[in-house]
């Protein structure tokens, strides 16, 4: 039966759906932080104190906002994919640390932890065939795939 065959011919299409869906959600989630200006960036970046980095909270917050808003767009189109996944992974780890330190329960930090696992997995998997990375940086051709 086709459904249970272990050929995974639709793997790249599945990665495209995953990338576009997550990318759109992170863009929508990060855009208000990015447009929030210096006050929002300072608040978001203040989380870095929890890991001993208590300098330049505004810069850290801006990086987190860019990681979510712009990183979401890069994720969706599959451009600079592994760098983007790494930035989003770090951002989600810090979000989880923030929620845990505030005493939020599992429902408070679970989204950040789940997203971190997804970005970690995607970091290893790559963007798939239907991505700008594949188009712009095709790499060496293999005889067998």
PDB file of C-alpha atoms in Angstrom:
ATOM      1  CA  UNK A   1       0.000   0.000   0.000  1.00  0.00           C
ATOM      2  CA  UNK A   2       1.445   3.358  -1.071  1.00  0.00           C
ATOM      3  CA  UNK A   3       0.743   5.071   2.252  1.00  0.00           C
ATOM      4  CA  UNK A   4       2.952   2.626   4.138  1.00  0.00           C
ATOM      5  CA  UNK A   5       5.850   2.404   1.671  1.00  0.00           C
ATOM      6  CA  UNK A   6       9.167   3.610   2.990  1.00  0.00           C
ATOM      7  CA  UNK A   7      10.067   5.745  -0.047  1.00  0.00           C
ATOM      8  CA  UNK A   8       9.229   9.203   1.308  1.00  0.00           C
ATOM      9  CA  UNK A   9       8.945  10.782  -2.130  1.00  0.00           C
ATOM     10  CA  UNK A  10       7.033  13.681  -0.621  1.00  0.00           C
ATOM     11  CA  UNK A  11       9.694  14.548   1.982  1.00  0.00           C
ATOM     12  CA  UNK A  12      10.715  17.788   0.266  1.00  0.00           C
ATOM     13  CA  UNK A  13       7.100  18.882  -0.101  1.00  0.00           C
ATOM     14  CA  UNK A  14       6.566  18.164   3.610  1.00  0.00           C
ATOM     15  CA  UNK A  15       9.605  20.259   4.480  1.00  0.00           C
ATOM     16  CA  UNK A  16       8.222  23.079   2.334  1.00  0.00           C
ATOM     17  CA  UNK A  17       4.904  23.003   4.207  1.00  0.00           C
ATOM     18  CA  UNK A  18       6.705  22.912   7.563  1.00  0.00           C
ATOM     19  CA  UNK A  19       9.047  25.768   6.612  1.00  0.00           C
ATOM     20  CA  UNK A  20       6.336  28.036   5.229  1.00  0.00           C
ATOM     21  CA  UNK A  21       3.920  27.398   8.099  1.00  0.00           C
ATOM     22  CA  UNK A  22       6.482  27.913  10.848  1.00  0.00           C
ATOM     23  CA  UNK A  23       8.059  30.822   9.025  1.00  0.00           C
ATOM     24  CA  UNK A  24       4.778  32.675   8.699  1.00  0.00           C
ATOM     25  CA  UNK A  25       3.914  32.089  12.357  1.00  0.00           C
ATOM     26  CA  UNK A  26       7.292  33.284  13.601  1.00  0.00           C
ATOM     27  CA  UNK A  27       7.160  36.338  11.329  1.00  0.00           C
ATOM     28  CA  UNK A  28       3.735  37.260  12.693  1.00  0.00           C
ATOM     29  CA  UNK A  29       4.900  36.603  16.265  1.00  0.00           C
ATOM     30  CA  UNK A  30       8.163  38.540  15.909  1.00  0.00           C
ATOM     31  CA  UNK A  31       6.957  41.542  13.906  1.00  0.00           C
ATOM     32  CA  UNK A  32       5.378  43.379  16.897  1.00  0.00           C
ATOM     33  CA  UNK A  33       8.620  42.897  18.834  1.00  0.00           C
ATOM     34  CA  UNK A  34      10.623  44.295  15.944  1.00  0.00           C
ATOM     35  CA  UNK A  35       8.294  47.275  15.505  1.00  0.00           C
ATOM     36  CA  UNK A  36       8.043  47.826  19.271  1.00  0.00           C
ATOM     37  CA  UNK A  37      11.189  49.894  19.256  1.00  0.00           C
ATOM     38  CA  UNK A  38      13.840  50.350  21.870  1.00  0.00           C
ATOM     39  CA  UNK A  39      11.557  49.849  24.882  1.00  0.00           C
ATOM     40  CA  UNK A  40      10.346  46.475  23.591  1.00  0.00           C
ATOM     41  CA  UNK A  41      13.867  45.400  22.627  1.00  0.00           C
ATOM     42  CA  UNK A  42      15.195  46.282  26.073  1.00  0.00           C
ATOM     43  CA  UNK A  43      12.444  44.276  27.743  1.00  0.00           C
ATOM     44  CA  UNK A  44      13.001  41.236  25.523  1.00  0.00           C
ATOM     45  CA  UNK A  45      16.796  41.504  25.811  1.00  0.00           C
ATOM     46  CA  UNK A  46      16.642  41.764  29.594  1.00  0.00           C
ATOM     47  CA  UNK A  47      16.182  37.986  29.638  1.00  0.00           C
ATOM     48  CA  UNK A  48      19.887  37.610  28.888  1.00  0.00           C
ATOM     49  CA  UNK A  49      20.603  38.554  32.527  1.00  0.00           C
ATOM     50  CA  UNK A  50      19.374  35.084  33.437  1.00  0.00           C
ATOM     51  CA  UNK A  51      22.414  33.557  31.718  1.00  0.00           C
ATOM     52  CA  UNK A  52      24.894  36.128  33.022  1.00  0.00           C
ATOM     53  CA  UNK A  53      24.865  38.557  30.085  1.00  0.00           C
ATOM     54  CA  UNK A  54      23.671  41.778  31.656  1.00  0.00           C
ATOM     55  CA  UNK A  55      25.138  44.173  29.104  1.00  0.00           C
ATOM     56  CA  UNK A  56      23.386  45.661  26.046  1.00  0.00           C
ATOM     57  CA  UNK A  57      19.858  44.353  26.660  1.00  0.00           C
ATOM     58  CA  UNK A  58      18.534  46.523  23.821  1.00  0.00           C
ATOM     59  CA  UNK A  59      20.903  44.912  21.334  1.00  0.00           C
ATOM     60  CA  UNK A  60      20.023  41.397  22.534  1.00  0.00           C
ATOM     61  CA  UNK A  61      16.333  42.217  22.266  1.00  0.00           C
ATOM     62  CA  UNK A  62      16.755  43.570  18.745  1.00  0.00           C
ATOM     63  CA  UNK A  63      18.599  40.384  17.769  1.00  0.00           C
ATOM     64  CA  UNK A  64      15.778  38.255  19.173  1.00  0.00           C
ATOM     65  CA  UNK A  65      13.144  40.317  17.348  1.00  0.00           C
ATOM     66  CA  UNK A  66      15.092  40.074  14.080  1.00  0.00           C
ATOM     67  CA  UNK A  67      15.584  36.337  14.607  1.00  0.00           C
ATOM     68  CA  UNK A  68      11.819  35.850  14.897  1.00  0.00           C
ATOM     69  CA  UNK A  69      10.523  38.343  12.310  1.00  0.00           C
ATOM     70  CA  UNK A  70      13.188  38.201   9.612  1.00  0.00           C
ATOM     71  CA  UNK A  71      14.232  34.667  10.518  1.00  0.00           C
ATOM     72  CA  UNK A  72      10.650  33.550  10.000  1.00  0.00           C
ATOM     73  CA  UNK A  73      10.724  34.924   6.465  1.00  0.00           C
ATOM     74  CA  UNK A  74      14.105  33.331   5.733  1.00  0.00           C
ATOM     75  CA  UNK A  75      12.826  30.044   7.116  1.00  0.00           C
ATOM     76  CA  UNK A  76       9.754  30.175   4.876  1.00  0.00           C
ATOM     77  CA  UNK A  77      11.771  30.662   1.683  1.00  0.00           C
ATOM     78  CA  UNK A  78      14.625  28.417   2.807  1.00  0.00           C
ATOM     79  CA  UNK A  79      17.409  31.004   2.565  1.00  0.00           C
ATOM     80  CA  UNK A  80      20.452  30.844   4.879  1.00  0.00           C
ATOM     81  CA  UNK A  81      18.498  28.022   6.440  1.00  0.00           C
ATOM     82  CA  UNK A  82      20.913  26.539   8.959  1.00  0.00           C
ATOM     83  CA  UNK A  83      22.026  29.943  10.266  1.00  0.00           C
ATOM     84  CA  UNK A  84      18.373  30.922  10.609  1.00  0.00           C
ATOM     85  CA  UNK A  85      17.520  27.691  12.454  1.00  0.00           C
ATOM     86  CA  UNK A  86      20.460  28.244  14.813  1.00  0.00           C
ATOM     87  CA  UNK A  87      19.311  31.814  15.571  1.00  0.00           C
ATOM     88  CA  UNK A  88      15.737  30.679  16.161  1.00  0.00           C
ATOM     89  CA  UNK A  89      16.930  27.761  18.304  1.00  0.00           C
ATOM     90  CA  UNK A  90      18.904  30.117  20.564  1.00  0.00           C
ATOM     91  CA  UNK A  91      15.950  32.508  20.734  1.00  0.00           C
ATOM     92  CA  UNK A  92      13.608  29.676  21.757  1.00  0.00           C
ATOM     93  CA  UNK A  93      16.040  28.416  24.391  1.00  0.00           C
ATOM     94  CA  UNK A  94      16.138  31.896  25.896  1.00  0.00           C
ATOM     95  CA  UNK A  95      12.332  32.151  25.727  1.00  0.00           C
ATOM     96  CA  UNK A  96      12.047  28.851  27.591  1.00  0.00           C
ATOM     97  CA  UNK A  97      14.538  30.019  30.220  1.00  0.00           C
ATOM     98  CA  UNK A  98      12.544  33.234  30.670  1.00  0.00           C
ATOM     99  CA  UNK A  99       9.236  31.411  31.121  1.00  0.00           C
ATOM    100  CA  UNK A 100      10.729  28.889  33.535  1.00  0.00           C
ATOM    101  CA  UNK A 101      12.409  31.625  35.607  1.00  0.00           C
ATOM    102  CA  UNK A 102       9.094  33.499  35.865  1.00  0.00           C
ATOM    103  CA  UNK A 103       7.565  30.365  37.348  1.00  0.00           C
ATOM    104  CA  UNK A 104       5.280  29.744  34.397  1.00  0.00           C
ATOM    105  CA  UNK A 105       4.063  26.202  34.341  1.00  0.00           C
ATOM    106  CA  UNK A 106       4.522  23.699  31.555  1.00  0.00           C
ATOM    107  CA  UNK A 107       1.886  25.433  29.438  1.00  0.00           C
ATOM    108  CA  UNK A 108       3.917  28.636  29.702  1.00  0.00           C
ATOM    109  CA  UNK A 109       7.212  27.299  28.423  1.00  0.00           C
ATOM    110  CA  UNK A 110       6.142  24.305  26.338  1.00  0.00           C
ATOM    111  CA  UNK A 111       5.753  26.247  23.067  1.00  0.00           C
ATOM    112  CA  UNK A 112       9.316  27.540  23.269  1.00  0.00           C
ATOM    113  CA  UNK A 113      10.705  24.094  24.102  1.00  0.00           C
ATOM    114  CA  UNK A 114       8.724  22.424  21.313  1.00  0.00           C
ATOM    115  CA  UNK A 115       9.889  25.048  18.815  1.00  0.00           C
ATOM    116  CA  UNK A 116      13.485  24.598  19.973  1.00  0.00           C
ATOM    117  CA  UNK A 117      13.263  20.869  19.222  1.00  0.00           C
ATOM    118  CA  UNK A 118      11.817  21.593  15.769  1.00  0.00           C
ATOM    119  CA  UNK A 119      14.604  24.054  14.935  1.00  0.00           C
ATOM    120  CA  UNK A 120      17.243  21.654  16.220  1.00  0.00           C
ATOM    121  CA  UNK A 121      15.856  18.915  14.000  1.00  0.00           C
ATOM    122  CA  UNK A 122      15.596  21.217  10.995  1.00  0.00           C
ATOM    123  CA  UNK A 123      19.175  22.309  11.560  1.00  0.00           C
ATOM    124  CA  UNK A 124      20.239  18.727  10.816  1.00  0.00           C
ATOM    125  CA  UNK A 125      17.660  17.971   8.103  1.00  0.00           C
ATOM    126  CA  UNK A 126      18.181  21.066   5.974  1.00  0.00           C
ATOM    127  CA  UNK A 127      15.669  23.057   3.926  1.00  0.00           C
ATOM    128  CA  UNK A 128      14.847  20.466   1.282  1.00  0.00           C
ATOM    129  CA  UNK A 129      14.729  20.656  -2.486  1.00  0.00           C
ATOM    130  CA  UNK A 130      12.158  23.471  -2.709  1.00  0.00           C
ATOM    131  CA  UNK A 131      14.245  26.213  -1.128  1.00  0.00           C
ATOM    132  CA  UNK A 132      16.305  29.203  -2.155  1.00  0.00           C
ATOM    133  CA  UNK A 133      19.365  27.596  -0.570  1.00  0.00           C
ATOM    134  CA  UNK A 134      19.028  24.653  -2.961  1.00  0.00           C
ATOM    135  CA  UNK A 135      18.589  27.041  -5.896  1.00  0.00           C
ATOM    136  CA  UNK A 136      21.415  29.429  -5.012  1.00  0.00           C
ATOM    137  CA  UNK A 137      23.862  26.993  -3.386  1.00  0.00           C
ATOM    138  CA  UNK A 138      23.195  23.631  -5.081  1.00  0.00           C
ATOM    139  CA  UNK A 139      26.404  21.930  -3.925  1.00  0.00           C
ATOM    140  CA  UNK A 140      28.056  19.041  -5.711  1.00  0.00           C
ATOM    141  CA  UNK A 141      25.872  16.721  -7.772  1.00  0.00           C
ATOM    142  CA  UNK A 142      25.570  13.150  -6.579  1.00  0.00           C
ATOM    143  CA  UNK A 143      25.231  10.191  -8.877  1.00  0.00           C
ATOM    144  CA  UNK A 144      22.877   8.364  -6.512  1.00  0.00           C
ATOM    145  CA  UNK A 145      20.237   9.879  -4.277  1.00  0.00           C
TER     146      UNK A 145
END
